[in-house]
XYZ file of N, CA and C in Angstrom:
522
model
N 187.889 59.709 86.368
C 189.187 59.137 86.726
C 189.547 59.543 88.151
N 190.709 59.149 88.604
C 191.087 59.368 90.003
C 191.798 60.710 90.245
N 191.622 61.657 89.374
C 192.201 63.000 89.509
C 193.732 63.003 89.416
N 194.323 61.928 88.884
C 195.777 61.908 88.729
C 196.199 62.590 87.435
N 195.226 63.022 86.663
C 195.506 63.694 85.401
C 194.716 64.991 85.350
N 195.403 66.055 84.943
C 194.758 67.367 84.871
C 195.084 68.030 83.538
N 194.234 68.946 83.131
C 194.521 69.751 81.943
C 195.839 70.492 82.189
N 196.715 70.454 81.187
C 198.028 71.084 81.309
C 199.144 70.095 81.618
N 198.787 68.897 82.100
C 199.802 67.883 82.378
C 200.477 67.438 81.083
N 201.731 67.071 81.207
C 202.482 66.542 80.070
C 202.620 65.046 80.298
N 202.105 64.263 79.341
C 202.086 62.814 79.479
C 202.786 62.163 78.285
N 203.275 60.947 78.538
C 203.834 60.136 77.457
C 203.008 58.870 77.353
N 202.430 58.670 76.172
C 201.587 57.520 75.892
C 202.055 56.913 74.573
N 202.372 55.633 74.574
C 202.825 54.952 73.355
C 203.981 55.696 72.679
N 204.923 56.137 73.473
C 206.134 56.829 73.018
C 205.842 58.179 72.363
N 204.681 58.751 72.639
C 204.327 60.096 72.174
C 204.132 60.976 73.391
N 204.711 62.168 73.349
C 204.565 63.124 74.444
C 203.554 64.174 74.023
N 202.641 64.473 74.943
C 201.633 65.484 74.642
C 201.216 66.245 75.880
N 200.684 67.463 75.642
C 200.149 68.296 76.722
C 198.625 68.151 76.709
N 198.071 67.684 77.824
C 196.628 67.451 77.929
C 195.897 68.790 77.838
N 194.909 68.845 76.934
C 194.119 70.071 76.839
C 192.636 69.839 77.061
N 192.215 68.554 77.110
C 190.803 68.287 77.350
C 190.643 66.884 77.929
N 189.836 66.778 78.972
C 189.529 65.483 79.574
C 188.014 65.305 79.519
N 187.602 64.284 78.782
C 186.179 63.978 78.653
C 185.863 62.708 79.438
N 184.609 62.291 79.378
C 184.178 61.111 80.117
C 184.915 59.849 79.659
N 185.086 59.662 78.349
C 185.699 58.437 77.821
C 187.097 58.630 77.238
N 187.430 59.844 76.856
C 188.729 60.084 76.221
C 189.391 61.338 76.776
N 190.696 61.371 76.601
C 191.488 62.549 76.936
C 192.205 62.965 75.668
N 192.262 64.256 75.433
C 192.935 64.765 74.234
C 194.169 65.543 74.640
N 195.258 65.291 73.888
C 196.522 65.980 74.159
C 197.131 66.430 72.834
N 197.881 67.507 72.894
C 198.569 68.035 71.727
C 200.018 67.579 71.784
N 200.476 66.861 70.742
C 201.840 66.338 70.720
C 202.834 67.442 70.365
N 204.114 67.127 70.528
C 205.173 68.094 70.220
C 205.177 68.486 68.744
N 204.683 67.596 67.891
C 204.629 67.942 66.471
C 203.242 68.432 66.063
N 202.532 69.025 67.019
C 201.270 69.727 66.774
C 200.147 68.837 66.250
N 200.110 67.602 66.696
C 199.036 66.696 66.325
C 198.249 66.357 67.585
N 196.961 66.144 67.410
C 196.108 65.795 68.542
C 196.112 64.276 68.696
N 196.396 63.832 69.908
C 196.321 62.403 70.209
C 195.122 62.210 71.124
N 194.268 61.250 70.750
C 193.082 60.949 71.537
C 193.363 59.658 72.298
N 193.324 59.758 73.615
C 193.698 58.640 74.475
C 192.455 58.132 75.188
N 192.096 56.871 74.972
C 190.966 56.310 75.742
C 191.315 56.327 77.235
N 190.418 56.793 78.056
C 190.702 56.933 79.487
C 191.026 55.603 80.167
N 190.520 54.501 79.655
C 190.849 53.216 80.274
C 192.349 52.947 80.203
N 193.037 53.564 79.227
C 194.481 53.368 79.103
C 195.217 53.908 80.332
N 194.677 54.944 80.942
C 195.304 55.511 82.137
C 195.181 54.566 83.336
N 194.251 53.640 83.262
C 194.054 52.685 84.350
C 194.748 51.349 84.094
N 194.918 50.993 82.829
C 195.455 49.668 82.506
C 196.903 49.675 82.038
N 197.370 50.773 81.478
C 198.729 50.842 80.931
C 199.619 51.713 81.806
N 200.928 51.561 81.630
C 201.878 52.454 82.302
C 201.973 53.741 81.495
N 201.638 54.828 82.126
C 201.656 56.128 81.481
C 202.599 57.032 82.270
N 203.467 57.752 81.583
C 204.326 58.724 82.253
C 203.595 60.058 82.324
N 203.465 60.590 83.523
C 202.952 61.939 83.713
C 204.124 62.763 84.206
N 204.704 63.560 83.315
C 205.919 64.304 83.632
C 205.689 65.392 84.669
N 204.450 65.805 84.833
C 204.184 66.980 85.665
C 203.291 66.707 86.860
N 203.010 65.472 87.178
C 202.080 65.200 88.273
C 202.643 65.637 89.626
N 203.882 65.306 89.921
C 204.453 65.651 91.222
C 204.916 67.098 91.283
N 205.481 67.569 90.212
C 205.988 68.939 90.150
C 206.221 69.279 88.697
N 206.547 70.499 88.416
C 206.691 70.948 87.032
C 208.064 70.652 86.437
N 209.065 70.428 87.265
C 210.407 70.215 86.710
C 210.675 68.728 86.495
N 211.451 68.451 85.467
C 211.873 67.084 85.179
C 213.370 67.068 84.901
N 213.990 65.914 85.170
C 215.412 65.764 84.867
C 215.552 65.176 83.473
N 216.371 65.801 82.681
C 216.644 65.364 81.318
C 218.147 65.167 81.177
N 218.582 64.610 80.051
C 220.017 64.484 79.824
C 220.336 64.468 78.342
N 221.583 64.781 78.063
C 222.141 64.680 76.718
C 223.368 63.806 76.848
N 223.444 62.778 76.008
C 224.575 61.852 76.049
C 225.545 62.187 74.915
N 226.838 61.983 75.197
C 227.862 62.235 74.184
C 229.048 61.314 74.453
N 229.694 60.893 73.404
C 230.898 60.086 73.518
C 232.090 60.869 73.021
N 233.224 60.713 73.683
C 234.462 61.372 73.255
C 235.528 60.310 73.031
N 236.531 60.675 72.242
C 237.583 59.726 71.899
C 238.369 59.312 73.131
N 238.805 58.066 73.134
C 239.709 57.602 74.184
C 240.944 58.492 74.168
N 241.454 58.818 75.345
C 242.603 59.700 75.464
C 242.214 61.158 75.677
N 240.926 61.475 75.586
C 240.458 62.847 75.827
C 240.635 63.194 77.300
N 240.795 64.480 77.575
C 240.911 64.971 78.947
C 239.517 64.952 79.576
N 239.241 63.965 80.405
C 237.890 63.792 80.957
C 237.493 64.928 81.898
N 238.457 65.526 82.557
C 238.157 66.663 83.442
C 237.716 67.855 82.599
N 238.389 68.090 81.472
C 238.010 69.181 80.568
C 236.635 68.915 79.960
N 236.383 67.683 79.549
C 235.080 67.324 78.993
C 233.990 67.622 80.014
N 234.194 67.208 81.256
C 233.223 67.447 82.320
C 232.977 68.939 82.517
N 234.044 69.712 82.555
C 233.934 71.165 82.767
C 233.160 71.829 81.628
N 233.463 71.447 80.386
C 232.770 72.023 79.231
C 231.275 71.701 79.294
N 230.950 70.451 79.574
C 229.537 70.051 79.635
C 228.797 70.778 80.753
N 229.427 70.901 81.913
C 228.792 71.629 83.024
C 228.552 73.089 82.657
N 229.521 73.721 82.016
C 229.370 75.130 81.605
C 228.241 75.299 80.589
N 228.170 74.384 79.640
C 227.119 74.463 78.620
C 225.749 74.374 79.276
N 225.581 73.414 80.162
C 224.283 73.241 80.817
C 223.926 74.447 81.684
N 224.903 74.968 82.411
C 224.612 76.086 83.311
C 224.275 77.365 82.556
N 224.727 77.490 81.311
C 224.455 78.688 80.520
C 223.269 78.531 79.570
N 222.732 77.317 79.462
C 221.660 77.048 78.499
C 220.332 77.634 78.963
N 219.699 78.392 78.099
C 218.382 78.956 78.391
C 217.387 77.812 78.587
N 216.599 77.882 79.645
C 215.594 76.867 79.936
C 216.044 75.833 80.947
N 217.358 75.770 81.213
C 217.884 74.826 82.204
C 217.864 75.511 83.567
N 217.322 74.817 84.565
C 217.225 75.390 85.907
C 218.601 75.470 86.577
N 218.803 76.502 87.354
C 220.052 76.667 88.112
C 220.060 75.768 89.348
N 218.845 75.476 89.844
C 218.713 74.656 91.037
C 217.571 73.670 90.819
N 217.772 72.383 90.905
C 219.021 71.686 91.196
C 220.057 71.914 90.092
N 221.289 71.915 90.514
C 222.409 72.211 89.626
C 222.636 71.069 88.635
N 222.923 71.403 87.356
C 223.253 70.361 86.381
C 224.500 69.586 86.827
N 224.575 68.322 86.420
C 225.749 67.515 86.761
C 226.099 66.576 85.612
N 227.371 66.188 85.568
C 227.886 65.312 84.523
C 228.175 63.944 85.127
N 227.832 62.896 84.390
C 228.203 61.540 84.765
C 229.110 60.965 83.679
N 230.194 60.348 84.113
C 231.050 59.567 83.216
C 230.380 58.201 83.190
N 229.592 57.934 82.167
C 228.704 56.771 82.124
C 229.435 55.442 81.965
N 230.377 55.389 81.005
C 230.965 54.085 80.728
C 232.142 54.212 79.763
N 232.875 53.110 79.654
C 233.909 52.954 78.641
C 233.246 52.196 77.498
N 232.907 52.887 76.420
C 232.222 52.255 75.303
C 233.177 51.578 74.346
N 232.608 50.940 73.332
C 233.419 50.262 72.321
C 234.360 51.224 71.612
N 233.846 52.413 71.285
C 234.630 53.361 70.500
C 234.796 54.711 71.185
N 234.241 54.871 72.388
C 234.247 56.191 73.014
C 234.114 56.095 74.531
N 234.531 57.174 75.197
C 234.242 57.381 76.612
C 232.861 58.034 76.651
N 231.925 57.459 77.381
C 230.531 57.896 77.334
C 230.173 58.780 78.530
N 229.639 59.959 78.234
C 229.249 60.945 79.248
C 227.779 61.302 79.078
N 227.187 61.806 80.161
C 225.858 62.417 80.060
C 225.869 63.686 80.900
N 225.247 64.714 80.350
C 225.028 65.940 81.109
C 223.565 65.894 81.541
N 223.336 65.940 82.842
C 222.007 65.835 83.430
C 221.586 67.192 83.963
N 220.358 67.568 83.672
C 219.881 68.900 84.035
C 218.379 68.868 84.241
N 217.872 69.905 84.872
C 216.452 69.996 85.184
C 215.827 71.147 84.412
N 214.606 70.909 83.937
C 213.881 71.937 83.191
C 212.442 72.007 83.691
N 211.792 73.129 83.403
C 210.380 73.295 83.757
C 209.457 72.999 82.578
N 210.035 72.780 81.392
C 209.226 72.611 80.197
C 209.549 71.287 79.519
N 208.992 70.200 80.036
C 209.224 68.878 79.441
C 208.701 68.812 78.019
N 207.725 69.626 77.729
C 207.134 69.644 76.396
C 208.131 70.175 75.369
N 208.937 71.141 75.763
C 209.890 71.767 74.837
C 211.305 71.241 74.961
N 211.505 70.135 75.682
C 212.862 69.660 75.927
C 213.639 69.276 74.667
N 213.024 68.807 73.580
C 213.836 68.515 72.397
C 214.588 69.736 71.861
N 213.993 70.911 71.970
C 214.664 72.138 71.494
C 215.861 72.471 72.384
N 215.704 72.314 73.681
C 216.800 72.583 74.613
C 217.939 71.608 74.356
N 217.615 70.330 74.198
C 218.636 69.316 73.953
C 219.360 69.570 72.628
N 218.621 69.942 71.615
C 219.227 70.224 70.316
C 220.189 71.409 70.409
N 219.765 72.464 71.079
C 220.627 73.640 71.244
C 221.908 73.259 71.977
N 221.781 72.421 72.985
C 222.957 71.989 73.736
C 223.897 71.166 72.862
N 223.356 70.322 72.011
C 224.201 69.499 71.129
C 224.993 70.366 70.157
N 224.377 71.415 69.631
C 225.098 72.342 68.750
C 226.288 72.965 69.494
N 226.034 73.393 70.721
C 227.092 74.051 71.495
C 228.171 73.040 71.883
N 227.773 71.832 72.251
C 228.747 70.787 72.584
C 229.672 70.556 71.399
N 229.104 70.420 70.220
C 229.915 70.191 69.023
C 230.904 71.340 68.812
N 230.431 72.568 68.930
C 231.302 73.733 68.721
C 232.404 73.809 69.779
N 232.034 73.604 71.036
C 233.034 73.694 72.126
C 234.056 72.563 72.037
N 233.611 71.374 71.678
C 234.551 70.255 71.534
C 235.521 70.531 70.382
N 235.028 71.076 69.276
C 235.922 71.424 68.162
C 236.940 72.473 68.609
N 236.456 73.455 69.353
C 237.316 74.540 69.847
C 238.441 73.992 70.732
N 238.182 72.936 71.479
C 239.166 72.368 72.398
C 239.796 71.065 71.872
N 239.608 70.805 70.573
C 240.190 69.613 69.924
C 239.794 68.303 70.613
N 238.553 68.244 71.044
C 238.005 67.007 71.606
C 237.162 66.383 70.507
N 237.500 65.174 70.120
C 236.760 64.567 69.007
C 235.675 63.621 69.508
N 234.595 63.631 68.743
C 233.490 62.703 68.971
C 233.696 61.579 67.955
N 234.105 60.410 68.417
C 234.441 59.351 67.472
C 233.206 58.675 66.881
N 233.420 58.044 65.772
C 232.372 57.226 65.185
C 232.737 55.768 65.427
N 231.746 54.893 65.471
C 232.059 53.474 65.717
C 232.999 52.930 64.648
N 233.959 52.152 65.075
C 234.904 51.549 64.144
C 234.851 50.043 64.295
N 234.854 49.376 63.188
C 234.808 47.918 63.180
C 235.907 47.396 62.262
N 236.487 46.270 62.628
C 237.448 45.593 61.767
C 236.692 44.640 60.864
N 237.027 44.668 59.583
C 236.411 43.772 58.620
C 237.501 42.854 58.092
N 237.272 41.576 58.209
C 238.219 40.577 57.713
C 237.643 39.963 56.439
N 238.395 40.053 55.339
C 237.951 39.516 54.064
C 238.700 38.215 53.802
N 237.956 37.177 53.555
C 238.547 35.877 53.257
C 238.462 35.636 51.764
N 239.539 35.127 51.201
C 239.585 34.814 49.790
C 239.245 33.332 49.638
N 238.033 33.021 49.113
C 237.610 31.618 49.013
C 238.555 30.764 48.166
N 239.181 31.353 47.154
C 240.059 30.550 46.291
C 241.294 30.081 47.056
N 241.794 30.866 47.992
C 242.957 30.427 48.758
C 242.567 29.306 49.719
N 241.332 29.294 50.193
C 240.856 28.215 51.057
C 240.769 26.919 50.245
N 240.260 27.012 49.000
C 240.174 25.830 48.136
C 241.564 25.278 47.840
N 242.527 26.169 47.558
C 243.900 25.751 47.274
C 244.476 25.009 48.476
N 244.225 25.536 49.686
C 244.727 24.874 50.891
C 244.104 23.494 51.061
N 242.799 23.362 50.761
C 242.132 22.075 50.907
C 242.698 21.058 49.916
N 242.944 21.468 48.667
C 243.509 20.584 47.656
C 244.914 20.153 48.063
N 245.725 21.102 48.547
C 247.089 20.791 48.979
C 247.066 19.796 50.149
N 246.142 19.971 51.090
C 246.037 19.069 52.230
C 245.641 17.656 51.779
N 244.758 17.545 50.790
C 244.349 16.242 50.264
C 245.554 15.554 49.633
N 246.323 16.335 48.877
C 247.482 15.753 48.186
C 248.516 15.278 49.189
N 248.695 16.007 50.270
C 249.657 15.619 51.295
C 249.199 14.334 51.965
N 247.918 14.193 52.208
C 247.365 13.015 52.854
C 247.431 11.771 51.964
N 247.435 11.950 50.638
C 247.499 10.821 49.705
C 248.936 10.398 49.389
N 249.881 11.099 49.963
C 251.271 10.786 49.701
C 251.787 11.431 48.436
N 251.054 12.348 47.822
C 251.520 13.037 46.611
C 252.320 14.247 46.927
């Protein structure tokens, strides 16, 4: 291959993330996050789009998304998220974590906390730990994470039939 892949690189292939541990003439082997070996035909590295999380450098930017109820103090939400990221083990101090107010959602104000890590392979554990702390800190400050709400309109078919019969009678002069 063209030396764009090395043992130790973290790659994403077919929505699976793995750490490369062996490169052979025809295949590359990687260990997935759930401890399974994925065998990747080397031609896939030439024909498909493959993410190599570590080719340029060891750090990657990750994020955790969260929605808060409309009416929440967005400055407080931002401050809490920044504090959580800055105190989280495994999150780099430089570049500094940052919060984005992503959008006004259907049921929530949408935020993301963006941060950099050196271990793309272990990022699900870091994200999970952050979500636990976000939940606890939001409860502590009475910030609610809303669930989607939908209006359901129930139509009574018998009342529609009654209206149709009444309309027919009115049209017939009855």
